[in-house]
């Protein structure tokens, strides 16, 4: 309803689809590793990289993933991803955009959404990362570039962290040269394996620095 919170139907903050109480109660991804955005235990030092990133840094230099994939965020994401709900997608896009610092929004010289394999896109009939990227690029004037998933990988569901990284190795390709600063966009980040593989392809295409953006990150216990 116009002027009402999408979560509780109370009066919304002006020009936003949420009220202040619901906004503050969302599962914010804090604290989180600045490299891979993995949620960290309460009390962890802000800005401190996690042990995995200290041992083996990802191919992207930093991540911006403002929310955890749980509660209201998980429900919105499921409606968006599996029912192609434009309402749910619009709310998630607003949350991502509102949470990205102004200097982050001014940083990229190109935006690259995580692509679905064409056969999976036909099966689902909807590419959620591309939907988000097109709207974000239009709002902020980012050049939109596309990668190709040239290898049809098995689903990541049910795979552990090591299997996810192995499953996606060499699965993306970017045709043509990319500018030096590139941001990648996905809806949900689980272990970071998909974004890491895409970052490698972007670096092979000329990008010198790559950031990873996503709306939500799976909780620590599910990574």
CSV table of C-alpha atoms in Angstrom, one decimal:
chain,number,residue,atom,x,y,z
A,1,UNK,CA,0.0,0.0,0.0
A,2,UNK,CA,1.3,3.5,-0.9
A,3,UNK,CA,2.8,5.2,2.2
A,4,UNK,CA,2.7,2.0,4.2
A,5,UNK,CA,5.5,-0.2,5.5
A,6,UNK,CA,6.0,-3.3,3.3
A,7,UNK,CA,6.6,-5.4,6.5
A,8,UNK,CA,3.9,-4.3,9.0
A,9,UNK,CA,1.7,-1.7,7.1
A,10,UNK,CA,2.5,1.0,9.6
A,11,UNK,CA,3.1,4.5,8.1
A,12,UNK,CA,6.4,4.3,6.2
A,13,UNK,CA,9.4,6.6,6.3
A,14,UNK,CA,8.9,9.2,3.5
A,15,UNK,CA,10.0,7.8,0.1
A,16,UNK,CA,10.9,4.4,1.6
A,17,UNK,CA,9.0,1.1,1.6
A,18,UNK,CA,9.6,0.5,5.3
A,19,UNK,CA,8.9,2.1,8.7
A,20,UNK,CA,11.8,2.9,11.1
A,21,UNK,CA,11.0,0.1,13.5
A,22,UNK,CA,11.0,-2.6,10.9
A,23,UNK,CA,14.1,-1.2,9.2
A,24,UNK,CA,16.0,-1.3,12.5
A,25,UNK,CA,14.8,-4.9,13.2
A,26,UNK,CA,16.0,-6.3,9.9
A,27,UNK,CA,18.9,-8.9,10.1
A,28,UNK,CA,21.8,-6.5,9.3
A,29,UNK,CA,25.0,-8.2,8.5
A,30,UNK,CA,27.1,-6.7,11.3
A,31,UNK,CA,29.8,-7.5,12.2
A,32,UNK,CA,31.0,-9.0,8.9
A,33,UNK,CA,34.3,-9.7,7.2
A,34,UNK,CA,35.1,-6.7,4.9
A,35,UNK,CA,36.6,-9.1,2.3
A,36,UNK,CA,34.0,-11.8,1.9
A,37,UNK,CA,31.1,-10.4,4.0
A,38,UNK,CA,30.9,-13.6,6.1
A,39,UNK,CA,28.9,-12.8,9.2
A,40,UNK,CA,31.1,-12.8,12.3
A,41,UNK,CA,30.2,-13.6,15.9
A,42,UNK,CA,28.9,-10.8,18.1
A,43,UNK,CA,31.7,-8.8,19.6
A,44,UNK,CA,34.1,-9.4,16.7
A,45,UNK,CA,36.2,-6.3,15.8
A,46,UNK,CA,34.6,-4.3,12.9
A,47,UNK,CA,36.8,-4.2,9.8
A,48,UNK,CA,38.9,-7.2,10.8
A,49,UNK,CA,39.2,-9.8,8.0
A,50,UNK,CA,38.1,-13.4,8.8
A,51,UNK,CA,40.6,-16.3,9.1
A,52,UNK,CA,39.7,-17.7,5.7
A,53,UNK,CA,40.4,-14.4,4.0
A,54,UNK,CA,43.7,-14.0,5.8
A,55,UNK,CA,44.8,-17.5,4.6
A,56,UNK,CA,43.4,-17.2,1.1
A,57,UNK,CA,42.0,-13.8,0.0
A,58,UNK,CA,39.2,-13.9,-2.6
A,59,UNK,CA,39.7,-12.5,-6.1
A,60,UNK,CA,37.6,-9.4,-5.2
A,61,UNK,CA,39.1,-6.7,-3.0
A,62,UNK,CA,36.1,-6.1,-0.8
A,63,UNK,CA,32.4,-6.9,-0.4
A,64,UNK,CA,29.3,-4.9,0.4
A,65,UNK,CA,26.5,-7.2,1.6
A,66,UNK,CA,24.3,-5.3,4.0
A,67,UNK,CA,21.9,-8.0,5.2
A,68,UNK,CA,21.8,-11.6,6.4
A,69,UNK,CA,19.7,-14.2,4.6
A,70,UNK,CA,17.2,-14.9,7.3
A,71,UNK,CA,13.8,-13.8,8.6
A,72,UNK,CA,12.0,-11.1,6.6
A,73,UNK,CA,14.9,-10.8,4.2
A,74,UNK,CA,14.8,-14.5,3.4
A,75,UNK,CA,11.1,-14.5,2.8
A,76,UNK,CA,11.4,-11.5,0.4
A,77,UNK,CA,14.2,-13.1,-1.4
A,78,UNK,CA,12.3,-16.4,-1.9
A,79,UNK,CA,9.3,-14.4,-3.4
A,80,UNK,CA,11.7,-12.5,-5.6
A,81,UNK,CA,13.9,-15.4,-6.8
A,82,UNK,CA,11.4,-18.2,-7.2
A,83,UNK,CA,8.1,-16.3,-7.9
A,84,UNK,CA,9.6,-13.3,-9.8
A,85,UNK,CA,7.9,-10.9,-7.5
A,86,UNK,CA,8.7,-7.3,-8.7
A,87,UNK,CA,7.4,-6.0,-5.3
A,88,UNK,CA,9.9,-8.1,-3.4
A,89,UNK,CA,12.7,-7.2,-5.8
A,90,UNK,CA,12.0,-3.5,-5.6
A,91,UNK,CA,12.2,-3.6,-1.7
A,92,UNK,CA,15.4,-5.6,-1.8
A,93,UNK,CA,16.9,-3.2,-4.4
A,94,UNK,CA,16.0,-0.3,-2.2
A,95,UNK,CA,17.6,-1.9,0.8
A,96,UNK,CA,20.8,-2.6,-1.1
A,97,UNK,CA,21.0,0.9,-2.6
A,98,UNK,CA,20.2,2.6,0.7
A,99,UNK,CA,22.9,0.6,2.5
A,100,UNK,CA,25.7,1.3,0.0
A,101,UNK,CA,27.9,4.2,1.0
A,102,UNK,CA,28.0,7.2,-1.4
A,103,UNK,CA,31.7,6.6,-2.2
A,104,UNK,CA,30.9,2.9,-3.1
A,105,UNK,CA,28.2,4.0,-5.5
A,106,UNK,CA,30.6,6.4,-7.1
A,107,UNK,CA,33.4,3.8,-7.3
A,108,UNK,CA,32.7,1.3,-10.1
A,109,UNK,CA,33.3,2.0,-13.8
A,110,UNK,CA,31.1,-1.0,-14.8
A,111,UNK,CA,28.6,-3.3,-13.1
A,112,UNK,CA,28.5,-7.0,-13.9
A,113,UNK,CA,25.6,-9.2,-12.7
A,114,UNK,CA,26.3,-12.9,-11.9
A,115,UNK,CA,24.8,-14.7,-14.9
A,116,UNK,CA,22.7,-17.8,-14.9
A,117,UNK,CA,23.5,-20.4,-17.5
A,118,UNK,CA,21.1,-19.9,-20.5
A,119,UNK,CA,19.5,-23.3,-19.9
A,120,UNK,CA,18.8,-22.5,-16.2
A,121,UNK,CA,17.6,-19.1,-17.1
A,122,UNK,CA,15.1,-20.6,-19.6
A,123,UNK,CA,14.0,-23.2,-17.0
A,124,UNK,CA,13.4,-20.5,-14.3
A,125,UNK,CA,12.2,-17.8,-16.7
A,126,UNK,CA,13.8,-15.1,-14.6
A,127,UNK,CA,17.4,-13.9,-14.0
A,128,UNK,CA,17.3,-12.2,-10.6
A,129,UNK,CA,20.8,-10.7,-10.6
A,130,UNK,CA,20.3,-9.2,-14.0
A,131,UNK,CA,16.9,-7.7,-12.9
A,132,UNK,CA,18.6,-6.0,-10.0
A,133,UNK,CA,21.7,-4.9,-12.0
A,134,UNK,CA,19.7,-3.3,-14.8
A,135,UNK,CA,17.7,-1.1,-12.4
A,136,UNK,CA,20.7,-0.2,-10.2
A,137,UNK,CA,22.8,0.7,-13.3
A,138,UNK,CA,20.0,2.9,-14.7
A,139,UNK,CA,19.6,4.8,-11.4
A,140,UNK,CA,23.3,5.5,-11.0
A,141,UNK,CA,24.6,5.6,-14.5
A,142,UNK,CA,26.8,2.5,-14.3
A,143,UNK,CA,27.8,1.0,-17.6
A,144,UNK,CA,26.3,-2.5,-17.5
A,145,UNK,CA,28.5,-5.3,-18.8
A,146,UNK,CA,27.6,-9.0,-19.0
A,147,UNK,CA,29.6,-12.2,-18.4
A,148,UNK,CA,28.8,-15.6,-19.9
A,149,UNK,CA,28.5,-18.8,-17.9
A,150,UNK,CA,30.0,-21.0,-20.5
A,151,UNK,CA,30.0,-24.2,-18.4
A,152,UNK,CA,26.7,-25.6,-17.1
A,153,UNK,CA,27.7,-26.4,-13.5
A,154,UNK,CA,25.7,-28.5,-11.1
A,155,UNK,CA,23.5,-26.7,-8.6
A,156,UNK,CA,25.4,-25.3,-5.6
A,157,UNK,CA,22.7,-26.5,-3.2
A,158,UNK,CA,24.0,-29.2,-0.8
A,159,UNK,CA,27.6,-28.6,-1.7
A,160,UNK,CA,30.1,-27.7,1.0
A,161,UNK,CA,32.5,-24.8,0.8
A,162,UNK,CA,35.3,-26.6,-1.0
A,163,UNK,CA,32.9,-28.3,-3.4
A,164,UNK,CA,31.3,-24.9,-4.3
A,165,UNK,CA,34.6,-23.4,-5.3
A,166,UNK,CA,35.6,-26.5,-7.3
A,167,UNK,CA,32.3,-26.6,-9.0
A,168,UNK,CA,32.6,-23.1,-10.3
A,169,UNK,CA,36.2,-23.1,-11.4
A,170,UNK,CA,36.6,-21.6,-14.9
A,171,UNK,CA,32.8,-21.4,-15.4
A,172,UNK,CA,32.6,-17.7,-16.5
A,173,UNK,CA,33.9,-15.7,-19.4
A,174,UNK,CA,33.8,-11.9,-20.2
A,175,UNK,CA,34.0,-11.0,-23.8
A,176,UNK,CA,35.9,-7.7,-24.5
A,177,UNK,CA,38.0,-5.5,-22.2
A,178,UNK,CA,36.7,-4.3,-18.9
A,179,UNK,CA,37.6,-1.0,-17.2
A,180,UNK,CA,39.9,-1.0,-14.2
A,181,UNK,CA,37.2,-0.8,-11.5
A,182,UNK,CA,34.3,-3.3,-11.6
A,183,UNK,CA,31.5,-4.2,-9.2
A,184,UNK,CA,29.8,-7.6,-9.3
A,185,UNK,CA,26.2,-8.0,-8.3
A,186,UNK,CA,24.3,-11.0,-7.0
A,187,UNK,CA,21.2,-11.5,-4.9
A,188,UNK,CA,22.5,-13.8,-2.2
A,189,UNK,CA,26.1,-14.6,-1.3
A,190,UNK,CA,26.7,-18.0,0.4
A,191,UNK,CA,30.4,-18.8,0.5
A,192,UNK,CA,31.5,-16.3,-2.2
A,193,UNK,CA,32.5,-19.1,-4.6
A,194,UNK,CA,30.3,-17.7,-7.5
A,195,UNK,CA,31.5,-14.2,-7.1
A,196,UNK,CA,35.1,-15.3,-6.7
A,197,UNK,CA,34.9,-17.2,-10.0
A,198,UNK,CA,33.3,-14.3,-11.8
A,199,UNK,CA,35.9,-11.9,-10.3
A,200,UNK,CA,38.7,-14.1,-11.8
A,201,UNK,CA,37.0,-13.8,-15.2
A,202,UNK,CA,36.7,-10.1,-14.8
A,203,UNK,CA,40.4,-9.7,-13.9
A,204,UNK,CA,41.3,-11.8,-16.9
A,205,UNK,CA,39.3,-9.3,-19.0
A,206,UNK,CA,41.4,-6.4,-17.7
A,207,UNK,CA,39.7,-5.3,-14.4
A,208,UNK,CA,42.4,-4.4,-11.8
A,209,UNK,CA,40.0,-4.1,-8.8
A,210,UNK,CA,36.8,-6.0,-8.3
A,211,UNK,CA,34.2,-5.5,-5.6
A,212,UNK,CA,31.4,-7.9,-4.7
A,213,UNK,CA,27.9,-6.6,-4.0
A,214,UNK,CA,24.9,-8.6,-2.9
A,215,UNK,CA,21.8,-8.0,-1.0
A,216,UNK,CA,22.2,-10.7,1.6
A,217,UNK,CA,24.7,-13.2,3.0
A,218,UNK,CA,23.9,-16.6,4.5
A,219,UNK,CA,24.4,-16.8,8.2
A,220,UNK,CA,27.7,-18.1,9.6
A,221,UNK,CA,26.2,-21.5,10.6
A,222,UNK,CA,25.0,-22.1,7.0
A,223,UNK,CA,28.3,-21.1,5.3
